[in-house]
Amino acid sequence: METISRLSTFLESARDLTLDASSAARSFRSSTSRPLDRTQVKKLLDSRNEREVLDGLRRVISMMYRSQKTLPFFSSVVKNVASANLEIKKLVYIYLLHHAEQEPDLALLSINTIQKSLSDTNPQVRALALRTMSGIRVPVISQIVSLAIKKGAGDMSPYVRRAAALAIPKCYRLDPSQLPQLLDYLTTLLGDKQYYVAGAAVMAFLEICPERIDLIHKHYRGLVKKIVDMDEWSQLATLRMLTVYARKCFPRRTRTLRNQDAPADLQEFYGEGERQENEGEQVVVLDPDLELFLSSIKPLLQSRNSAVVVAVTRCYANLGTADYIKLAIGPLIALLRGPQDTQQIALYNIVSICLPRPAEFVKYASHFLIRATDSPPVWELKLELLTLIFPHSPPHVKSLILNELEHFSQGSDKTLVREAVRAIGRCAQADPSASARCLRLLLSQISSLDGTLAAESLTVIRQLIQQEPTAHTATVIRLAKNLDSATDAQARATIIWLVGEFSGLNGEDNIAADVLRILLKDFASESEVAKHQIVLLGAKVYLHHLNRQAEIAKEGDSEQATQPPPLDTDHPVVRLWDYVLLLVRYDTSYDLRDRARLYKALLNVPQLATLMLLAPKPAPQAPSPSETRKGFTLGSAALVLAGGGGVHGLRGYEPLPEWVEAGHEPDPSLRASDIPTAEYGVRRAVPAAESLDSAVQAKPGRTNGLGEKVGGKTLDDWLAEGDDGDEENESGETEEEEESSEEEEDDEDEEEESEEDEEDDEEEEESGDEGEQDKLVASSR
């Protein structure tokens, strides 16, 4: 008979497996074939067979995600919420969350069933019911949701407690008046011993009350210790919250170094002169709790999530010292091995760190070399990094960087050519010792057939010449000789402007008048930009001639110094200026004609014309493009989107608060949490050795059978003594010990009775909560 029963069991199992396989095959065929009509789907939902109901729910969810109308199935779907099948429950809950706002009355009918699931033996069912109840966005059930969160916050399963923490922001958005109760639950969950519950509580804290840092004081050290074990998104939330907390609770203190502050071994190793160099240096002194936080997040630099690495770097940059920032540079550079989008975001953060401390990135110069697969935003940031580290690099690295820039300045991509030439100019401005090589490199590009390359090279050359004009007279002459080969309009205009700036040197021996004469021969065929500079060159040459004539008249006759000198109309410079005015009078550009009339009227008063046309120009500066991004928080969207475009901040961007002033910080004793938190009604299992030791030490006046006091002995001492104290009394008990044992038994009986009373009280409270929830449901109906 036993064999027959076994065979029947196997046959039933095989039958179930066959039905499951056929159902799976049928669902696969049906998914590839034409979908069923609504009548057939509703028939599946109303079936008593769980497989057919599951098939119908899958079809409804599939229709829902294809944006088809599934609201007519609401009543047929929701009535399956009481099913014992977990898969059916999950699909019904998904459907309910999607359509509860459109049918609030029907959704309320399912609240009682969902509420009963909060007491299910399966923690997954309890968490799913709590998540569904908090996701039904019907304001009438806000109090029921609050009670469900209260029950979930005290649940035995950490999975349910995590669901309760994630439900707190949903309940707050549903009814903000529930905030006081939610804060009580949140305070409890922040101190949870499970790291994934505490991480969810931190995310809820940032959403509903990010300014209530008083709730964090007693949980600060616990969160710092748990952060390494949290999931990546909880780590990001905790790092952001603790960064703000550190700014508001730990003042920035500094200390001045003295000779006696240095360790003795360092004083013996270094000479006296080197010790004097460090004397008077300001050193940042970190708070012990802040140092605990910075040390605890150090392992997160090896995280697989790039956002976590950037968040740790943000903490070190905004809270730590230079030593901590050095630790984060290597992991930040390692992010460049990721995909293109990750590289771009990582480069924005690398540039922000590199701007104040470029010398620390020199050894990573090879990581900033441009690859053929790099996108334009990536190679722009890499060129910026190369120019930032250029002044601090050794000679072989400088040569490598200049060779890299020269190669890309001769490429076919006009945008890359322009940025490479500008990068060469920034290198020359940052390092005067390399400016000569950079200038030679740029001068070799002005005769290029590529107009973009020639124009950008001349723009950078002009900036370099203006920084030290007297040392580049020969360079201007060389540029003037290349006017015939310069075909780009902007390049010709730049050369003409430079010739005009140097038209006052060497008096009559200047080449400016001769360059003007050559340009006027083909004035009609010049571009409008070049014509503007030719007219300006003519005005400057004529003005210098008037000033020289005035100086000669002053030297010759001091009595006639107040009278204007007679104008020599036959002088070549005067005739050139008249010819310029004649050519411009018949030009088609009204802007050019207006400029010529302005210069003519201005030159009637040479003193005013000198102030206007010959005023010294400040040397132009070419700062790094990311200078506008200074001050934005690392890892923020504003750092990527707002800085380069000149928009100072985006909506929702919140900068870090300033450091709290010394003396206004909270009391450090608030962060002391010596009392262990209870584990939601779970009694701690006390080892036998610990209970015996505490019992013995609680009554130090007790004696053993020999009359010796045993107050300071532990279990190990008793075991080490063996049977030495039991020779006279083999039973091992004296009358006093018998009395104490009887007292302990009485105490144990009282504890058992108190535990039974507590269990009865808990059952009464649960029944009371359920009664309150039933009343709320009835009122909502």
Tab-separated table of N, CA, C and O in Angstrom, residues 567-641:
chain	number	residue	atom	x	y	z
A	567	LEU	N	50.136	122.474	-41.435
A	567	LEU	CA	50.011	121.132	-41.989
A	567	LEU	C	50.659	121.087	-43.365
A	567	LEU	O	50.366	121.909	-44.244
A	568	ASP	N	51.539	120.130	-43.547
A	568	ASP	CA	52.213	119.926	-44.827
A	568	ASP	C	51.350	118.994	-45.667
A	568	ASP	O	51.331	117.767	-45.471
A	569	THR	N	50.634	119.581	-46.605
A	569	THR	CA	49.720	118.774	-47.415
A	569	THR	C	50.434	117.886	-48.406
A	569	THR	O	49.830	116.956	-48.938
A	570	ASP	N	51.703	118.117	-48.660
A	570	ASP	CA	52.433	117.283	-49.610
A	570	ASP	C	53.135	116.102	-48.952
A	570	ASP	O	53.786	115.308	-49.649
A	571	HIS	N	53.010	115.960	-47.644
A	571	HIS	CA	53.661	114.832	-46.978
A	571	HIS	C	52.958	113.519	-47.383
A	571	HIS	O	51.729	113.474	-47.515
A	572	PRO	N	53.721	112.444	-47.598
A	572	PRO	CA	53.099	111.178	-48.037
A	572	PRO	C	52.030	110.662	-47.088
A	572	PRO	O	51.014	110.103	-47.523
A	573	VAL	N	52.223	110.826	-45.762
A	573	VAL	CA	51.241	110.321	-44.807
A	573	VAL	C	49.928	111.082	-44.940
A	573	VAL	O	48.838	110.487	-44.887
A	574	VAL	N	50.025	112.426	-45.142
A	574	VAL	CA	48.807	113.227	-45.298
A	574	VAL	C	48.066	112.832	-46.562
A	574	VAL	O	46.833	112.687	-46.579
A	575	ARG	N	48.810	112.589	-47.619
A	575	ARG	CA	48.183	112.211	-48.880
A	575	ARG	C	47.559	110.810	-48.792
A	575	ARG	O	46.503	110.552	-49.381
A	576	LEU	N	48.190	109.903	-48.025
A	576	LEU	CA	47.604	108.575	-47.822
A	576	LEU	C	46.281	108.665	-47.065
A	576	LEU	O	45.312	107.967	-47.395
A	577	TRP	N	46.245	109.508	-46.046
A	577	TRP	CA	45.008	109.656	-45.275
A	577	TRP	C	43.901	110.256	-46.123
A	577	TRP	O	42.742	109.813	-46.046
A	578	ASP	N	44.234	111.280	-46.972
A	578	ASP	CA	43.224	111.839	-47.857
A	578	ASP	C	42.707	110.788	-48.842
A	578	ASP	O	41.517	110.750	-49.161
A	579	TYR	N	43.623	109.922	-49.278
A	579	TYR	CA	43.221	108.873	-50.228
A	579	TYR	C	42.309	107.836	-49.551
A	579	TYR	O	41.366	107.336	-50.169
A	580	VAL	N	42.579	107.541	-48.274
A	580	VAL	CA	41.704	106.628	-47.520
A	580	VAL	C	40.299	107.200	-47.423
A	580	VAL	O	39.303	106.495	-47.664
A	581	LEU	N	40.200	108.504	-47.090
A	581	LEU	CA	38.880	109.131	-46.985
A	581	LEU	C	38.170	109.151	-48.319
A	581	LEU	O	36.933	108.987	-48.374
A	582	LEU	N	38.906	109.323	-49.396
A	582	LEU	CA	38.295	109.336	-50.721
A	582	LEU	C	37.758	107.955	-51.099
A	582	LEU	O	36.686	107.831	-51.676
A	583	LEU	N	38.506	106.914	-50.769
A	583	LEU	CA	38.053	105.549	-51.091
A	583	LEU	C	36.819	105.165	-50.284
A	583	LEU	O	35.891	104.531	-50.789
A	584	VAL	N	36.818	105.580	-49.014
A	584	VAL	CA	35.703	105.192	-48.150
A	584	VAL	C	34.442	105.958	-48.523
A	584	VAL	O	33.322	105.443	-48.350
A	585	ARG	N	34.575	107.170	-49.062
A	585	ARG	CA	33.403	107.972	-49.377
A	585	ARG	C	32.495	107.266	-50.374
A	585	ARG	O	31.262	107.386	-50.300
A	586	TYR	N	33.056	106.465	-51.252
A	586	TYR	CA	32.264	105.791	-52.285
A	586	TYR	C	32.103	104.289	-52.009
A	586	TYR	O	31.747	103.532	-52.918
A	587	ASP	N	32.351	103.883	-50.784
A	587	ASP	CA	32.167	102.472	-50.445
A	587	ASP	C	30.686	102.192	-50.192
A	587	ASP	O	29.920	103.088	-49.797
A	588	THR	N	30.290	100.941	-50.398
A	588	THR	CA	28.874	100.575	-50.235
A	588	THR	C	28.466	100.380	-48.773
A	588	THR	O	27.276	100.335	-48.470
A	589	SER	N	29.407	100.247	-47.868
A	589	SER	CA	29.085	99.987	-46.464
A	589	SER	C	28.865	101.313	-45.738
A	589	SER	O	29.778	102.142	-45.655
A	590	TYR	N	27.658	101.513	-45.248
A	590	TYR	CA	27.379	102.750	-44.499
A	590	TYR	C	28.124	102.754	-43.166
A	590	TYR	O	28.491	103.819	-42.652
A	591	ASP	N	28.354	101.577	-42.581
A	591	ASP	CA	29.099	101.518	-41.329
A	591	ASP	C	30.524	102.011	-41.539
A	591	ASP	O	31.068	102.767	-40.704
A	592	LEU	N	31.133	101.631	-42.639
A	592	LEU	CA	32.495	102.069	-42.920
A	592	LEU	C	32.540	103.576	-43.185
A	592	LEU	O	33.465	104.271	-42.740
A	593	ARG	N	31.541	104.109	-43.863
A	593	ARG	CA	31.506	105.547	-44.120
A	593	ARG	C	31.333	106.321	-42.817
A	593	ARG	O	31.977	107.376	-42.621
A	594	ASP	N	30.496	105.817	-41.913
A	594	ASP	CA	30.316	106.485	-40.622
A	594	ASP	C	31.600	106.465	-39.802
A	594	ASP	O	31.945	107.456	-39.131
A	595	ARG	N	32.305	105.358	-39.821
A	595	ARG	CA	33.579	105.285	-39.093
A	595	ARG	C	34.588	106.303	-39.641
A	595	ARG	O	35.303	106.964	-38.876
A	596	ALA	N	34.651	106.419	-40.962
A	596	ALA	CA	35.611	107.359	-41.554
A	596	ALA	C	35.287	108.798	-41.146
A	596	ALA	O	36.192	109.586	-40.812
A	597	ARG	N	33.993	109.173	-41.128
A	597	ARG	CA	33.619	110.517	-40.711
A	597	ARG	C	33.945	110.746	-39.233
A	597	ARG	O	34.367	111.835	-38.832
A	598	LEU	N	33.744	109.684	-38.412
A	598	LEU	CA	34.074	109.818	-36.995
A	598	LEU	C	35.573	110.050	-36.803
A	598	LEU	O	35.983	110.943	-36.035
A	599	TYR	N	36.394	109.268	-37.493
A	599	TYR	CA	37.841	109.443	-37.353
A	599	TYR	C	38.293	110.810	-37.872
A	599	TYR	O	39.179	111.445	-37.284
A	600	LYS	N	37.679	111.294	-38.942
A	600	LYS	CA	38.062	112.587	-39.493
A	600	LYS	C	37.765	113.722	-38.513
A	600	LYS	O	38.597	114.620	-38.302
A	601	ALA	N	36.581	113.666	-37.895
A	601	ALA	CA	36.236	114.693	-36.908
A	601	ALA	C	37.106	114.567	-35.663
A	601	ALA	O	37.476	115.584	-35.042
A	602	LEU	N	37.429	113.360	-35.290
A	602	LEU	CA	38.235	113.149	-34.088
A	602	LEU	C	39.668	113.637	-34.285
A	602	LEU	O	40.283	114.197	-33.352
A	603	LEU	N	40.196	113.469	-35.490
A	603	LEU	CA	41.577	113.874	-35.742
A	603	LEU	C	41.737	115.384	-35.835
A	603	LEU	O	42.874	115.881	-35.859
A	604	ASN	N	40.640	116.132	-35.856
A	604	ASN	CA	40.758	117.582	-35.809
A	604	ASN	C	41.220	118.056	-34.437
A	604	ASN	O	41.716	119.175	-34.307
A	605	VAL	N	41.058	117.208	-33.415
A	605	VAL	CA	41.540	117.505	-32.060
A	605	VAL	C	42.532	116.398	-31.700
A	605	VAL	O	42.136	115.349	-31.180
A	606	PRO	N	43.828	116.549	-32.012
A	606	PRO	CA	44.797	115.455	-31.838
A	606	PRO	C	44.887	114.942	-30.401
A	606	PRO	O	45.110	113.741	-30.197
A	607	GLN	N	44.721	115.862	-29.412
A	607	GLN	CA	44.816	115.397	-28.031
A	607	GLN	C	43.688	114.386	-27.701
A	607	GLN	O	43.928	113.354	-27.071
A	608	LEU	N	42.474	114.699	-28.123
A	608	LEU	CA	41.351	113.781	-27.880
A	608	LEU	C	41.511	112.492	-28.689
A	608	LEU	O	41.216	111.399	-28.197
A	609	ALA	N	41.990	112.614	-29.913
A	609	ALA	CA	42.200	111.416	-30.744
A	609	ALA	C	43.264	110.514	-30.138
A	609	ALA	O	43.167	109.281	-30.217
A	610	THR	N	44.274	111.103	-29.503
A	610	THR	CA	45.320	110.303	-28.866
A	610	THR	C	44.750	109.506	-27.699
A	610	THR	O	45.080	108.325	-27.503
A	611	LEU	N	43.876	110.154	-26.924
A	611	LEU	CA	43.259	109.434	-25.800
A	611	LEU	C	42.343	108.309	-26.272
A	611	LEU	O	42.226	107.275	-25.610
A	612	MET	N	41.721	108.497	-27.431
A	612	MET	CA	40.762	107.504	-27.900
A	612	MET	C	41.421	106.361	-28.659
A	612	MET	O	41.083	105.192	-28.453
A	613	LEU	N	42.356	106.704	-29.559
A	613	LEU	CA	42.902	105.688	-30.463
A	613	LEU	C	44.199	105.075	-29.969
A	613	LEU	O	44.488	103.910	-30.303
A	614	LEU	N	44.993	105.828	-29.207
A	614	LEU	CA	46.306	105.327	-28.798
A	614	LEU	C	46.364	104.974	-27.314
A	614	LEU	O	47.449	104.885	-26.740
A	615	ALA	N	45.222	104.786	-26.703
A	615	ALA	CA	45.218	104.399	-25.289
A	615	ALA	C	45.812	103.009	-25.131
A	615	ALA	O	45.613	102.127	-25.976
A	616	PRO	N	46.562	102.773	-24.061
A	616	PRO	CA	47.157	101.433	-23.862
A	616	PRO	C	46.068	100.392	-23.600
A	616	PRO	O	45.136	100.621	-22.823
A	617	LYS	N	46.193	99.265	-24.264
A	617	LYS	CA	45.224	98.178	-24.110
A	617	LYS	C	45.724	97.179	-23.077
A	617	LYS	O	46.892	96.807	-23.090
A	618	PRO	N	44.866	96.765	-22.164
A	618	PRO	CA	45.299	95.744	-21.198
A	618	PRO	C	45.564	94.424	-21.894
A	618	PRO	O	44.918	94.067	-22.886
A	619	ALA	N	46.521	93.685	-21.361
A	619	ALA	CA	46.871	92.392	-21.939
A	619	ALA	C	45.714	91.420	-21.751
A	619	ALA	O	45.221	91.243	-20.638
A	620	PRO	N	45.230	90.806	-22.809
A	620	PRO	CA	44.105	89.873	-22.672
A	620	PRO	C	44.526	88.603	-21.943
A	620	PRO	O	45.670	88.160	-22.048
A	621	GLN	N	43.595	88.055	-21.210
A	621	GLN	CA	43.818	86.806	-20.498
A	621	GLN	C	42.909	85.729	-21.086
A	621	GLN	O	41.789	86.007	-21.508
A	622	ALA	N	43.422	84.521	-21.107
A	622	ALA	CA	42.645	83.387	-21.610
A	622	ALA	C	42.483	82.384	-20.478
A	622	ALA	O	43.251	81.430	-20.359
A	623	PRO	N	41.505	82.602	-19.600
A	623	PRO	CA	41.341	81.679	-18.470
A	623	PRO	C	40.830	80.325	-18.941
A	623	PRO	O	40.371	80.154	-20.084
A	624	SER	N	40.906	79.371	-18.058
A	624	SER	CA	40.392	78.038	-18.367
A	624	SER	C	38.884	78.112	-18.562
A	624	SER	O	38.198	78.846	-17.852
A	625	PRO	N	38.337	77.383	-19.529
A	625	PRO	CA	36.878	77.456	-19.764
A	625	PRO	C	36.041	77.080	-18.558
A	625	PRO	O	34.897	77.514	-18.447
A	626	SER	N	36.577	76.279	-17.664
A	626	SER	CA	35.801	75.841	-16.497
A	626	SER	C	35.908	76.778	-15.310
A	626	SER	O	35.437	76.437	-14.216
A	627	GLU	N	36.514	77.942	-15.499
A	627	GLU	CA	36.571	78.903	-14.393
A	627	GLU	C	35.180	79.349	-13.968
A	627	GLU	O	34.955	79.668	-12.802
A	628	THR	N	34.237	79.358	-14.917
A	628	THR	CA	32.869	79.761	-14.576
A	628	THR	C	32.143	78.712	-13.748
A	628	THR	O	31.089	78.984	-13.185
A	629	ARG	N	32.698	77.500	-13.688
A	629	ARG	CA	32.059	76.431	-12.912
A	629	ARG	C	32.568	76.369	-11.482
A	629	ARG	O	32.155	75.496	-10.721
A	630	LYS	N	33.453	77.244	-11.113
A	630	LYS	CA	33.961	77.221	-9.748
A	630	LYS	C	32.841	77.523	-8.760
A	630	LYS	O	32.031	78.419	-8.970
A	631	GLY	N	32.835	76.779	-7.682
A	631	GLY	CA	31.842	76.985	-6.647
A	631	GLY	C	30.676	76.030	-6.698
A	631	GLY	O	29.950	75.896	-5.705
A	632	PHE	N	30.452	75.366	-7.831
A	632	PHE	CA	29.375	74.398	-7.912
A	632	PHE	C	29.783	73.099	-7.242
A	632	PHE	O	30.942	72.689	-7.301
A	633	THR	N	28.823	72.430	-6.636
A	633	THR	CA	29.091	71.211	-5.888
A	633	THR	C	29.444	70.078	-6.835
A	633	THR	O	28.838	69.926	-7.899
A	634	LEU	N	30.441	69.285	-6.438
A	634	LEU	CA	30.822	68.124	-7.232
A	634	LEU	C	29.657	67.155	-7.335
A	634	LEU	O	28.921	66.939	-6.381
A	635	GLY	N	29.505	66.579	-8.528
A	635	GLY	CA	28.443	65.608	-8.727
A	635	GLY	C	27.087	66.199	-9.008
A	635	GLY	O	26.132	65.453	-9.250
A	636	SER	N	26.945	67.510	-8.999
A	636	SER	CA	25.642	68.138	-9.233
A	636	SER	C	25.427	68.367	-10.723
A	636	SER	O	26.373	68.441	-11.513
A	637	ALA	N	24.165	68.470	-11.121
A	637	ALA	CA	23.842	68.757	-12.518
A	637	ALA	C	24.254	70.167	-12.900
A	637	ALA	O	24.578	70.437	-14.061
A	638	ALA	N	24.252	71.088	-11.947
A	638	ALA	CA	24.654	72.466	-12.240
A	638	ALA	C	26.113	72.538	-12.667
A	638	ALA	O	26.484	73.387	-13.480
A	639	LEU	N	26.947	71.658	-12.129
A	639	LEU	CA	28.357	71.650	-12.514
A	639	LEU	C	28.519	71.320	-13.988
A	639	LEU	O	29.411	71.838	-14.657
A	640	VAL	N	27.651	70.477	-14.522
A	640	VAL	CA	27.750	70.042	-15.918
A	640	VAL	C	26.988	70.971	-16.848
A	640	VAL	O	27.486	71.346	-17.912
A	641	LEU	N	25.804	71.411	-16.448
A	641	LEU	CA	24.914	72.121	-17.353
A	641	LEU	C	25.012	73.633	-17.253
A	641	LEU	O	24.942	74.326	-18.260
